[in-house]
Amino acid sequence: RARSIPSTIVSLKEVPMRYPHIVFDIDNTLIDTTAAVLHSLQKALREVTGEHREVGQLTPVLGIPGMKAFEVLGIQSPELIFKIYPLWEKYMNAYQHTAYVYEGILPLLEYLKTQGHGLGIITSKTARQYETTFIPFGIGGYFQCVITADDTVHHKPGPEPMNAYLWMNDLLPSQVLYVGDSVYDMECAQSAGTDSALALWGCHDPEGIPSTYRFAAPGDMEQWFRDGCPA
């Protein structure tokens, strides 16, 4: 009599997808906006206060909401802030020609999309800034969920933006990988319990920034996914 085949052999289980959702920061992760952000801020500060700050002195503002940036810069006067902020936005638009999508980002997004990963964004930009300074690059269509600074009360580095993303997409923290260039991005992921990937291609000072993974270039990250996300 023919022996029955054990069910464990004939029942092939599909290997679950590693990180069903990949969430990206925008500035210096998807697009290089360093020059636009810093030179426009430098110009606005000089025009309002008469003070000239070197661009290198302004790098701590990268990756955080605009209003938080003034706190980092030690500017506390509401009168000054509300004079500088609209000029900063105005000049940032004027410097948009200096911003560009990083090489390798489009192939990375296309590969992740074809493999069935959900793609999202968590950014410190306001909704208006997202529309005016990101959408023109033509890659917004890849992302099905976007969390801006307007969507939460507390922003990065706290967990609220990522918690909002998890709630909106009915996800567990283990199902998300957050890709960003700054310590604020990595701390946001860590505090929400999600894994993180530090985008070294846009990170200005990676020393001492904790992250689950690190990638030198978008192409390296794509190859890592192609290889099955090895530990």
mmCIF file with all atom_site columns, N, CA, C and O in Angstrom, residues 163-207:
data_model
loop_
_atom_site.group_PDB
_atom_site.id
_atom_site.type_symbol
_atom_site.label_atom_id
_atom_site.label_alt_id
_atom_site.label_comp_id
_atom_site.label_asym_id
_atom_site.label_entity_id
_atom_site.label_seq_id
_atom_site.pdbx_PDB_ins_code
_atom_site.Cartn_x
_atom_site.Cartn_y
_atom_site.Cartn_z
_atom_site.occupancy
_atom_site.B_iso_or_equiv
_atom_site.pdbx_formal_charge
_atom_site.auth_seq_id
_atom_site.auth_comp_id
_atom_site.auth_asym_id
_atom_site.auth_atom_id
_atom_site.pdbx_PDB_model_num
ATOM 1   N N  . ASN A 1 163 ? 3.642  56.371 15.086 1.00 0.00 ? 163 ASN A N  1
ATOM 2   C CA . ASN A 1 163 ? 2.433  55.753 15.643 1.00 0.00 ? 163 ASN A CA 1
ATOM 3   C C  . ASN A 1 163 ? 1.213  56.080 14.793 1.00 0.00 ? 163 ASN A C  1
ATOM 4   O O  . ASN A 1 163 ? 0.327  55.235 14.603 1.00 0.00 ? 163 ASN A O  1
ATOM 5   N N  . ALA A 1 164 ? 1.164  57.302 14.269 1.00 0.00 ? 164 ALA A N  1
ATOM 6   C CA . ALA A 1 164 ? 0.055  57.686 13.385 1.00 0.00 ? 164 ALA A CA 1
ATOM 7   C C  . ALA A 1 164 ? 0.073  56.852 12.119 1.00 0.00 ? 164 ALA A C  1
ATOM 8   O O  . ALA A 1 164 ? -0.972 56.389 11.640 1.00 0.00 ? 164 ALA A O  1
ATOM 9   N N  . TYR A 1 165 ? 1.272  56.633 11.565 1.00 0.00 ? 165 TYR A N  1
ATOM 10  C CA . TYR A 1 165 ? 1.391  55.815 10.355 1.00 0.00 ? 165 TYR A CA 1
ATOM 11  C C  . TYR A 1 165 ? 0.948  54.377 10.626 1.00 0.00 ? 165 TYR A C  1
ATOM 12  O O  . TYR A 1 165 ? 0.218  53.777 9.827  1.00 0.00 ? 165 TYR A O  1
ATOM 13  N N  . LEU A 1 166 ? 1.383  53.829 11.741 1.00 0.00 ? 166 LEU A N  1
ATOM 14  C CA . LEU A 1 166 ? 1.002  52.455 12.097 1.00 0.00 ? 166 LEU A CA 1
ATOM 15  C C  . LEU A 1 166 ? -0.502 52.333 12.255 1.00 0.00 ? 166 LEU A C  1
ATOM 16  O O  . LEU A 1 166 ? -1.119 51.373 11.762 1.00 0.00 ? 166 LEU A O  1
ATOM 17  N N  . TRP A 1 167 ? -1.098 53.316 12.920 1.00 0.00 ? 167 TRP A N  1
ATOM 18  C CA . TRP A 1 167 ? -2.548 53.280 13.147 1.00 0.00 ? 167 TRP A CA 1
ATOM 19  C C  . TRP A 1 167 ? -3.309 53.401 11.836 1.00 0.00 ? 167 TRP A C  1
ATOM 20  O O  . TRP A 1 167 ? -4.265 52.650 11.600 1.00 0.00 ? 167 TRP A O  1
ATOM 21  N N  . MET A 1 168 ? -2.897 54.303 10.974 1.00 0.00 ? 168 MET A N  1
ATOM 22  C CA . MET A 1 168 ? -3.606 54.536 9.710  1.00 0.00 ? 168 MET A CA 1
ATOM 23  C C  . MET A 1 168 ? -3.544 53.323 8.793  1.00 0.00 ? 168 MET A C  1
ATOM 24  O O  . MET A 1 168 ? -4.447 53.095 7.979  1.00 0.00 ? 168 MET A O  1
ATOM 25  N N  . ASN A 1 169 ? -2.480 52.532 8.902  1.00 0.00 ? 169 ASN A N  1
ATOM 26  C CA . ASN A 1 169 ? -2.297 51.393 8.007  1.00 0.00 ? 169 ASN A CA 1
ATOM 27  C C  . ASN A 1 169 ? -2.500 50.047 8.699  1.00 0.00 ? 169 ASN A C  1
ATOM 28  O O  . ASN A 1 169 ? -2.259 49.002 8.100  1.00 0.00 ? 169 ASN A O  1
ATOM 29  N N  . ASP A 1 170 ? -2.956 50.088 9.963  1.00 0.00 ? 170 ASP A N  1
ATOM 30  C CA . ASP A 1 170 ? -3.241 48.876 10.737 1.00 0.00 ? 170 ASP A CA 1
ATOM 31  C C  . ASP A 1 170 ? -2.033 47.934 10.736 1.00 0.00 ? 170 ASP A C  1
ATOM 32  O O  . ASP A 1 170 ? -2.128 46.762 10.358 1.00 0.00 ? 170 ASP A O  1
ATOM 33  N N  . LEU A 1 171 ? -0.888 48.471 11.163 1.00 0.00 ? 171 LEU A N  1
ATOM 34  C CA . LEU A 1 171 ? 0.363  47.726 11.137 1.00 0.00 ? 171 LEU A CA 1
ATOM 35  C C  . LEU A 1 171 ? 0.938  47.544 12.538 1.00 0.00 ? 171 LEU A C  1
ATOM 36  O O  . LEU A 1 171 ? 0.683  48.352 13.433 1.00 0.00 ? 171 LEU A O  1
ATOM 37  N N  . LEU A 1 172 ? 1.737  46.493 12.684 1.00 0.00 ? 172 LEU A N  1
ATOM 38  C CA . LEU A 1 172 ? 2.550  46.321 13.870 1.00 0.00 ? 172 LEU A CA 1
ATOM 39  C C  . LEU A 1 172 ? 3.901  46.998 13.636 1.00 0.00 ? 172 LEU A C  1
ATOM 40  O O  . LEU A 1 172 ? 4.361  47.094 12.487 1.00 0.00 ? 172 LEU A O  1
ATOM 41  N N  . PRO A 1 173 ? 4.574  47.448 14.691 1.00 0.00 ? 173 PRO A N  1
ATOM 42  C CA . PRO A 1 173 ? 5.893  48.064 14.503 1.00 0.00 ? 173 PRO A CA 1
ATOM 43  C C  . PRO A 1 173 ? 6.876  47.170 13.742 1.00 0.00 ? 173 PRO A C  1
ATOM 44  O O  . PRO A 1 173 ? 7.696  47.666 12.960 1.00 0.00 ? 173 PRO A O  1
ATOM 45  N N  . SER A 1 174 ? 6.788  45.857 13.950 1.00 0.00 ? 174 SER A N  1
ATOM 46  C CA . SER A 1 174 ? 7.715  44.931 13.292 1.00 0.00 ? 174 SER A CA 1
ATOM 47  C C  . SER A 1 174 ? 7.525  44.866 11.779 1.00 0.00 ? 174 SER A C  1
ATOM 48  O O  . SER A 1 174 ? 8.380  44.315 11.075 1.00 0.00 ? 174 SER A O  1
ATOM 49  N N  . GLN A 1 175 ? 6.430  45.440 11.288 1.00 0.00 ? 175 GLN A N  1
ATOM 50  C CA . GLN A 1 175 ? 6.136  45.380 9.857  1.00 0.00 ? 175 GLN A CA 1
ATOM 51  C C  . GLN A 1 175 ? 6.652  46.582 9.081  1.00 0.00 ? 175 GLN A C  1
ATOM 52  O O  . GLN A 1 175 ? 6.450  46.674 7.873  1.00 0.00 ? 175 GLN A O  1
ATOM 53  N N  . VAL A 1 176 ? 7.335  47.489 9.766  1.00 0.00 ? 176 VAL A N  1
ATOM 54  C CA . VAL A 1 176 ? 7.755  48.746 9.139  1.00 0.00 ? 176 VAL A CA 1
ATOM 55  C C  . VAL A 1 176 ? 9.257  48.953 9.285  1.00 0.00 ? 176 VAL A C  1
ATOM 56  O O  . VAL A 1 176 ? 9.845  48.678 10.329 1.00 0.00 ? 176 VAL A O  1
ATOM 57  N N  . LEU A 1 177 ? 9.875  49.456 8.218  1.00 0.00 ? 177 LEU A N  1
ATOM 58  C CA . LEU A 1 177 ? 11.259 49.935 8.257  1.00 0.00 ? 177 LEU A CA 1
ATOM 59  C C  . LEU A 1 177 ? 11.239 51.413 7.901  1.00 0.00 ? 177 LEU A C  1
ATOM 60  O O  . LEU A 1 177 ? 10.682 51.812 6.873  1.00 0.00 ? 177 LEU A O  1
ATOM 61  N N  . TYR A 1 178 ? 11.827 52.234 8.772  1.00 0.00 ? 178 TYR A N  1
ATOM 62  C CA . TYR A 1 178 ? 11.870 53.678 8.534  1.00 0.00 ? 178 TYR A CA 1
ATOM 63  C C  . TYR A 1 178 ? 13.257 54.076 8.051  1.00 0.00 ? 178 TYR A C  1
ATOM 64  O O  . TYR A 1 178 ? 14.258 53.799 8.715  1.00 0.00 ? 178 TYR A O  1
ATOM 65  N N  . VAL A 1 179 ? 13.312 54.743 6.905  1.00 0.00 ? 179 VAL A N  1
ATOM 66  C CA . VAL A 1 179 ? 14.568 55.139 6.276  1.00 0.00 ? 179 VAL A CA 1
ATOM 67  C C  . VAL A 1 179 ? 14.720 56.653 6.399  1.00 0.00 ? 179 VAL A C  1
ATOM 68  O O  . VAL A 1 179 ? 13.865 57.411 5.935  1.00 0.00 ? 179 VAL A O  1
ATOM 69  N N  . GLY A 1 180 ? 15.804 57.093 7.018  1.00 0.00 ? 180 GLY A N  1
ATOM 70  C CA . GLY A 1 180 ? 16.032 58.526 7.180  1.00 0.00 ? 180 GLY A CA 1
ATOM 71  C C  . GLY A 1 180 ? 17.506 58.843 7.314  1.00 0.00 ? 180 GLY A C  1
ATOM 72  O O  . GLY A 1 180 ? 18.341 57.937 7.428  1.00 0.00 ? 180 GLY A O  1
ATOM 73  N N  . ASP A 1 181 ? 17.813 60.143 7.333  1.00 0.00 ? 181 ASP A N  1
ATOM 74  C CA . ASP A 1 181 ? 19.209 60.572 7.331  1.00 0.00 ? 181 ASP A CA 1
ATOM 75  C C  . ASP A 1 181 ? 19.681 61.153 8.653  1.00 0.00 ? 181 ASP A C  1
ATOM 76  O O  . ASP A 1 181 ? 20.871 61.425 8.816  1.00 0.00 ? 181 ASP A O  1
ATOM 77  N N  . SER A 1 182 ? 18.767 61.390 9.595  1.00 0.00 ? 182 SER A N  1
ATOM 78  C CA . SER A 1 182 ? 19.148 62.129 10.802 1.00 0.00 ? 182 SER A CA 1
ATOM 79  C C  . SER A 1 182 ? 18.878 61.336 12.070 1.00 0.00 ? 182 SER A C  1
ATOM 80  O O  . SER A 1 182 ? 18.126 60.353 12.078 1.00 0.00 ? 182 SER A O  1
ATOM 81  N N  . VAL A 1 183 ? 19.468 61.811 13.165 1.00 0.00 ? 183 VAL A N  1
ATOM 82  C CA . VAL A 1 183 ? 19.241 61.189 14.462 1.00 0.00 ? 183 VAL A CA 1
ATOM 83  C C  . VAL A 1 183 ? 17.777 61.295 14.856 1.00 0.00 ? 183 VAL A C  1
ATOM 84  O O  . VAL A 1 183 ? 17.241 60.413 15.539 1.00 0.00 ? 183 VAL A O  1
ATOM 85  N N  . TYR A 1 184 ? 17.095 62.361 14.399 1.00 0.00 ? 184 TYR A N  1
ATOM 86  C CA . TYR A 1 184 ? 15.673 62.527 14.715 1.00 0.00 ? 184 TYR A CA 1
ATOM 87  C C  . TYR A 1 184 ? 14.842 61.405 14.090 1.00 0.00 ? 184 TYR A C  1
ATOM 88  O O  . TYR A 1 184 ? 13.903 60.896 14.708 1.00 0.00 ? 184 TYR A O  1
ATOM 89  N N  . ASP A 1 185 ? 15.193 61.007 12.866 1.00 0.00 ? 185 ASP A N  1
ATOM 90  C CA . ASP A 1 185 ? 14.485 59.909 12.200 1.00 0.00 ? 185 ASP A CA 1
ATOM 91  C C  . ASP A 1 185 ? 14.697 58.598 12.945 1.00 0.00 ? 185 ASP A C  1
ATOM 92  O O  . ASP A 1 185 ? 13.758 57.838 13.183 1.00 0.00 ? 185 ASP A O  1
ATOM 93  N N  . MET A 1 186 ? 15.949 58.333 13.296 1.00 0.00 ? 186 MET A N  1
ATOM 94  C CA . MET A 1 186 ? 16.274 57.082 13.955 1.00 0.00 ? 186 MET A CA 1
ATOM 95  C C  . MET A 1 186 ? 15.631 56.994 15.345 1.00 0.00 ? 186 MET A C  1
ATOM 96  O O  . MET A 1 186 ? 15.153 55.944 15.760 1.00 0.00 ? 186 MET A O  1
ATOM 97  N N  . GLU A 1 187 ? 15.601 58.120 16.061 1.00 0.00 ? 187 GLU A N  1
ATOM 98  C CA . GLU A 1 187 ? 14.979 58.125 17.388 1.00 0.00 ? 187 GLU A CA 1
ATOM 99  C C  . GLU A 1 187 ? 13.468 57.983 17.292 1.00 0.00 ? 187 GLU A C  1
ATOM 100 O O  . GLU A 1 187 ? 12.844 57.351 18.157 1.00 0.00 ? 187 GLU A O  1
ATOM 101 N N  . CYS A 1 188 ? 12.873 58.542 16.251 1.00 0.00 ? 188 CYS A N  1
ATOM 102 C CA . CYS A 1 188 ? 11.434 58.384 16.019 1.00 0.00 ? 188 CYS A CA 1
ATOM 103 C C  . CYS A 1 188 ? 11.102 56.906 15.831 1.00 0.00 ? 188 CYS A C  1
ATOM 104 O O  . CYS A 1 188 ? 10.164 56.389 16.439 1.00 0.00 ? 188 CYS A O  1
ATOM 105 N N  . ALA A 1 189 ? 11.883 56.226 15.003 1.00 0.00 ? 189 ALA A N  1
ATOM 106 C CA . ALA A 1 189 ? 11.662 54.796 14.765 1.00 0.00 ? 189 ALA A CA 1
ATOM 107 C C  . ALA A 1 189 ? 11.860 53.996 16.051 1.00 0.00 ? 189 ALA A C  1
ATOM 108 O O  . ALA A 1 189 ? 11.029 53.161 16.412 1.00 0.00 ? 189 ALA A O  1
ATOM 109 N N  . GLN A 1 190 ? 12.951 54.265 16.728 1.00 0.00 ? 190 GLN A N  1
ATOM 110 C CA . GLN A 1 190 ? 13.266 53.513 17.944 1.00 0.00 ? 190 GLN A CA 1
ATOM 111 C C  . GLN A 1 190 ? 12.189 53.682 19.008 1.00 0.00 ? 190 GLN A C  1
ATOM 112 O O  . GLN A 1 190 ? 11.772 52.709 19.649 1.00 0.00 ? 190 GLN A O  1
ATOM 113 N N  . SER A 1 191 ? 11.720 54.917 19.193 1.00 0.00 ? 191 SER A N  1
ATOM 114 C CA . SER A 1 191 ? 10.728 55.172 20.238 1.00 0.00 ? 191 SER A CA 1
ATOM 115 C C  . SER A 1 191 ? 9.373  54.557 19.903 1.00 0.00 ? 191 SER A C  1
ATOM 116 O O  . SER A 1 191 ? 8.569  54.292 20.792 1.00 0.00 ? 191 SER A O  1
ATOM 117 N N  . ALA A 1 192 ? 9.114  54.309 18.600 1.00 0.00 ? 192 ALA A N  1
ATOM 118 C CA . ALA A 1 192 ? 7.867  53.669 18.187 1.00 0.00 ? 192 ALA A CA 1
ATOM 119 C C  . ALA A 1 192 ? 8.011  52.157 18.066 1.00 0.00 ? 192 ALA A C  1
ATOM 120 O O  . ALA A 1 192 ? 7.029  51.463 17.799 1.00 0.00 ? 192 ALA A O  1
ATOM 121 N N  . GLY A 1 193 ? 9.230  51.637 18.229 1.00 0.00 ? 193 GLY A N  1
ATOM 122 C CA . GLY A 1 193 ? 9.452  50.198 18.174 1.00 0.00 ? 193 GLY A CA 1
ATOM 123 C C  . GLY A 1 193 ? 9.669  49.632 16.792 1.00 0.00 ? 193 GLY A C  1
ATOM 124 O O  . GLY A 1 193 ? 9.615  48.407 16.609 1.00 0.00 ? 193 GLY A O  1
ATOM 125 N N  . THR A 1 194 ? 9.938  50.495 15.804 1.00 0.00 ? 194 THR A N  1
ATOM 126 C CA . THR A 1 194 ? 10.170 50.003 14.452 1.00 0.00 ? 194 THR A CA 1
ATOM 127 C C  . THR A 1 194 ? 11.667 49.959 14.162 1.00 0.00 ? 194 THR A C  1
ATOM 128 O O  . THR A 1 194 ? 12.453 50.676 14.787 1.00 0.00 ? 194 THR A O  1
ATOM 129 N N  . ASP A 1 195 ? 12.060 49.140 13.197 1.00 0.00 ? 195 ASP A N  1
ATOM 130 C CA . ASP A 1 195 ? 13.446 49.108 12.758 1.00 0.00 ? 195 ASP A CA 1
ATOM 131 C C  . ASP A 1 195 ? 13.739 50.335 11.906 1.00 0.00 ? 195 ASP A C  1
ATOM 132 O O  . ASP A 1 195 ? 12.829 50.969 11.346 1.00 0.00 ? 195 ASP A O  1
ATOM 133 N N  . SER A 1 196 ? 15.023 50.644 11.797 1.00 0.00 ? 196 SER A N  1
ATOM 134 C CA . SER A 1 196 ? 15.415 51.859 11.094 1.00 0.00 ? 196 SER A CA 1
ATOM 135 C C  . SER A 1 196 ? 16.601 51.598 10.175 1.00 0.00 ? 196 SER A C  1
ATOM 136 O O  . SER A 1 196 ? 17.396 50.682 10.406 1.00 0.00 ? 196 SER A O  1
ATOM 137 N N  . ALA A 1 197 ? 16.708 52.428 9.137  1.00 0.00 ? 197 ALA A N  1
ATOM 138 C CA . ALA A 1 197 ? 17.848 52.360 8.223  1.00 0.00 ? 197 ALA A CA 1
ATOM 139 C C  . ALA A 1 197 ? 18.390 53.770 8.042  1.00 0.00 ? 197 ALA A C  1
ATOM 140 O O  . ALA A 1 197 ? 17.656 54.666 7.624  1.00 0.00 ? 197 ALA A O  1
ATOM 141 N N  . LEU A 1 198 ? 19.656 53.966 8.368  1.00 0.00 ? 198 LEU A N  1
ATOM 142 C CA . LEU A 1 198 ? 20.280 55.276 8.239  1.00 0.00 ? 198 LEU A CA 1
ATOM 143 C C  . LEU A 1 198 ? 20.794 55.455 6.820  1.00 0.00 ? 198 LEU A C  1
ATOM 144 O O  . LEU A 1 198 ? 21.616 54.668 6.342  1.00 0.00 ? 198 LEU A O  1
ATOM 145 N N  . ALA A 1 199 ? 20.289 56.494 6.157  1.00 0.00 ? 199 ALA A N  1
ATOM 146 C CA . ALA A 1 199 ? 20.673 56.796 4.776  1.00 0.00 ? 199 ALA A CA 1
ATOM 147 C C  . ALA A 1 199 ? 21.981 57.575 4.801  1.00 0.00 ? 199 ALA A C  1
ATOM 148 O O  . ALA A 1 199 ? 21.993 58.808 4.866  1.00 0.00 ? 199 ALA A O  1
ATOM 149 N N  . LEU A 1 200 ? 23.097 56.872 4.746  1.00 0.00 ? 200 LEU A N  1
ATOM 150 C CA . LEU A 1 200 ? 24.397 57.526 4.832  1.00 0.00 ? 200 LEU A CA 1
ATOM 151 C C  . LEU A 1 200 ? 24.644 58.473 3.667  1.00 0.00 ? 200 LEU A C  1
ATOM 152 O O  . LEU A 1 200 ? 25.445 59.401 3.782  1.00 0.00 ? 200 LEU A O  1
ATOM 153 N N  . TRP A 1 201 ? 23.944 58.263 2.556  1.00 0.00 ? 201 TRP A N  1
ATOM 154 C CA . TRP A 1 201 ? 24.142 59.135 1.389  1.00 0.00 ? 201 TRP A CA 1
ATOM 155 C C  . TRP A 1 201 ? 23.690 60.578 1.650  1.00 0.00 ? 201 TRP A C  1
ATOM 156 O O  . TRP A 1 201 ? 24.099 61.486 0.944  1.00 0.00 ? 201 TRP A O  1
ATOM 157 N N  . GLY A 1 202 ? 22.867 60.777 2.672  1.00 0.00 ? 202 GLY A N  1
ATOM 158 C CA . GLY A 1 202 ? 22.413 62.134 2.968  1.00 0.00 ? 202 GLY A CA 1
ATOM 159 C C  . GLY A 1 202 ? 22.705 62.573 4.383  1.00 0.00 ? 202 GLY A C  1
ATOM 160 O O  . GLY A 1 202 ? 22.371 63.695 4.765  1.00 0.00 ? 202 GLY A O  1
ATOM 161 N N  . CYS A 1 203 ? 23.334 61.696 5.165  1.00 0.00 ? 203 CYS A N  1
ATOM 162 C CA . CYS A 1 203 ? 23.587 61.979 6.577  1.00 0.00 ? 203 CYS A CA 1
ATOM 163 C C  . CYS A 1 203 ? 24.866 62.802 6.722  1.00 0.00 ? 203 CYS A C  1
ATOM 164 O O  . CYS A 1 203 ? 25.928 62.419 6.223  1.00 0.00 ? 203 CYS A O  1
ATOM 165 N N  . HIS A 1 204 ? 24.777 63.925 7.421  1.00 0.00 ? 204 HIS A N  1
ATOM 166 C CA . HIS A 1 204 ? 25.925 64.820 7.545  1.00 0.00 ? 204 HIS A CA 1
ATOM 167 C C  . HIS A 1 204 ? 26.883 64.413 8.653  1.00 0.00 ? 204 HIS A C  1
ATOM 168 O O  . HIS A 1 204 ? 28.061 64.735 8.597  1.00 0.00 ? 204 HIS A O  1
ATOM 169 N N  . ASP A 1 205 ? 26.392 63.725 9.674  1.00 0.00 ? 205 ASP A N  1
ATOM 170 C CA . ASP A 1 205 ? 27.249 63.342 10.792 1.00 0.00 ? 205 ASP A CA 1
ATOM 171 C C  . ASP A 1 205 ? 26.743 62.027 11.389 1.00 0.00 ? 205 ASP A C  1
ATOM 172 O O  . ASP A 1 205 ? 26.067 62.010 12.409 1.00 0.00 ? 205 ASP A O  1
ATOM 173 N N  . PRO A 1 206 ? 27.078 60.896 10.750 1.00 0.00 ? 206 PRO A N  1
ATOM 174 C CA . PRO A 1 206 ? 26.517 59.602 11.183 1.00 0.00 ? 206 PRO A CA 1
ATOM 175 C C  . PRO A 1 206 ? 27.114 59.071 12.480 1.00 0.00 ? 206 PRO A C  1
ATOM 176 O O  . PRO A 1 206 ? 26.557 58.154 13.076 1.00 0.00 ? 206 PRO A O  1
ATOM 177 N N  . GLU A 1 207 ? 28.215 59.640 12.926 1.00 0.00 ? 207 GLU A N  1
ATOM 178 C CA . GLU A 1 207 ? 28.888 59.134 14.117 1.00 0.00 ? 207 GLU A CA 1
ATOM 179 C C  . GLU A 1 207 ? 27.953 59.170 15.325 1.00 0.00 ? 207 GLU A C  1
ATOM 180 O O  . GLU A 1 207 ? 27.392 60.211 15.676 1.00 0.00 ? 207 GLU A O  1
#
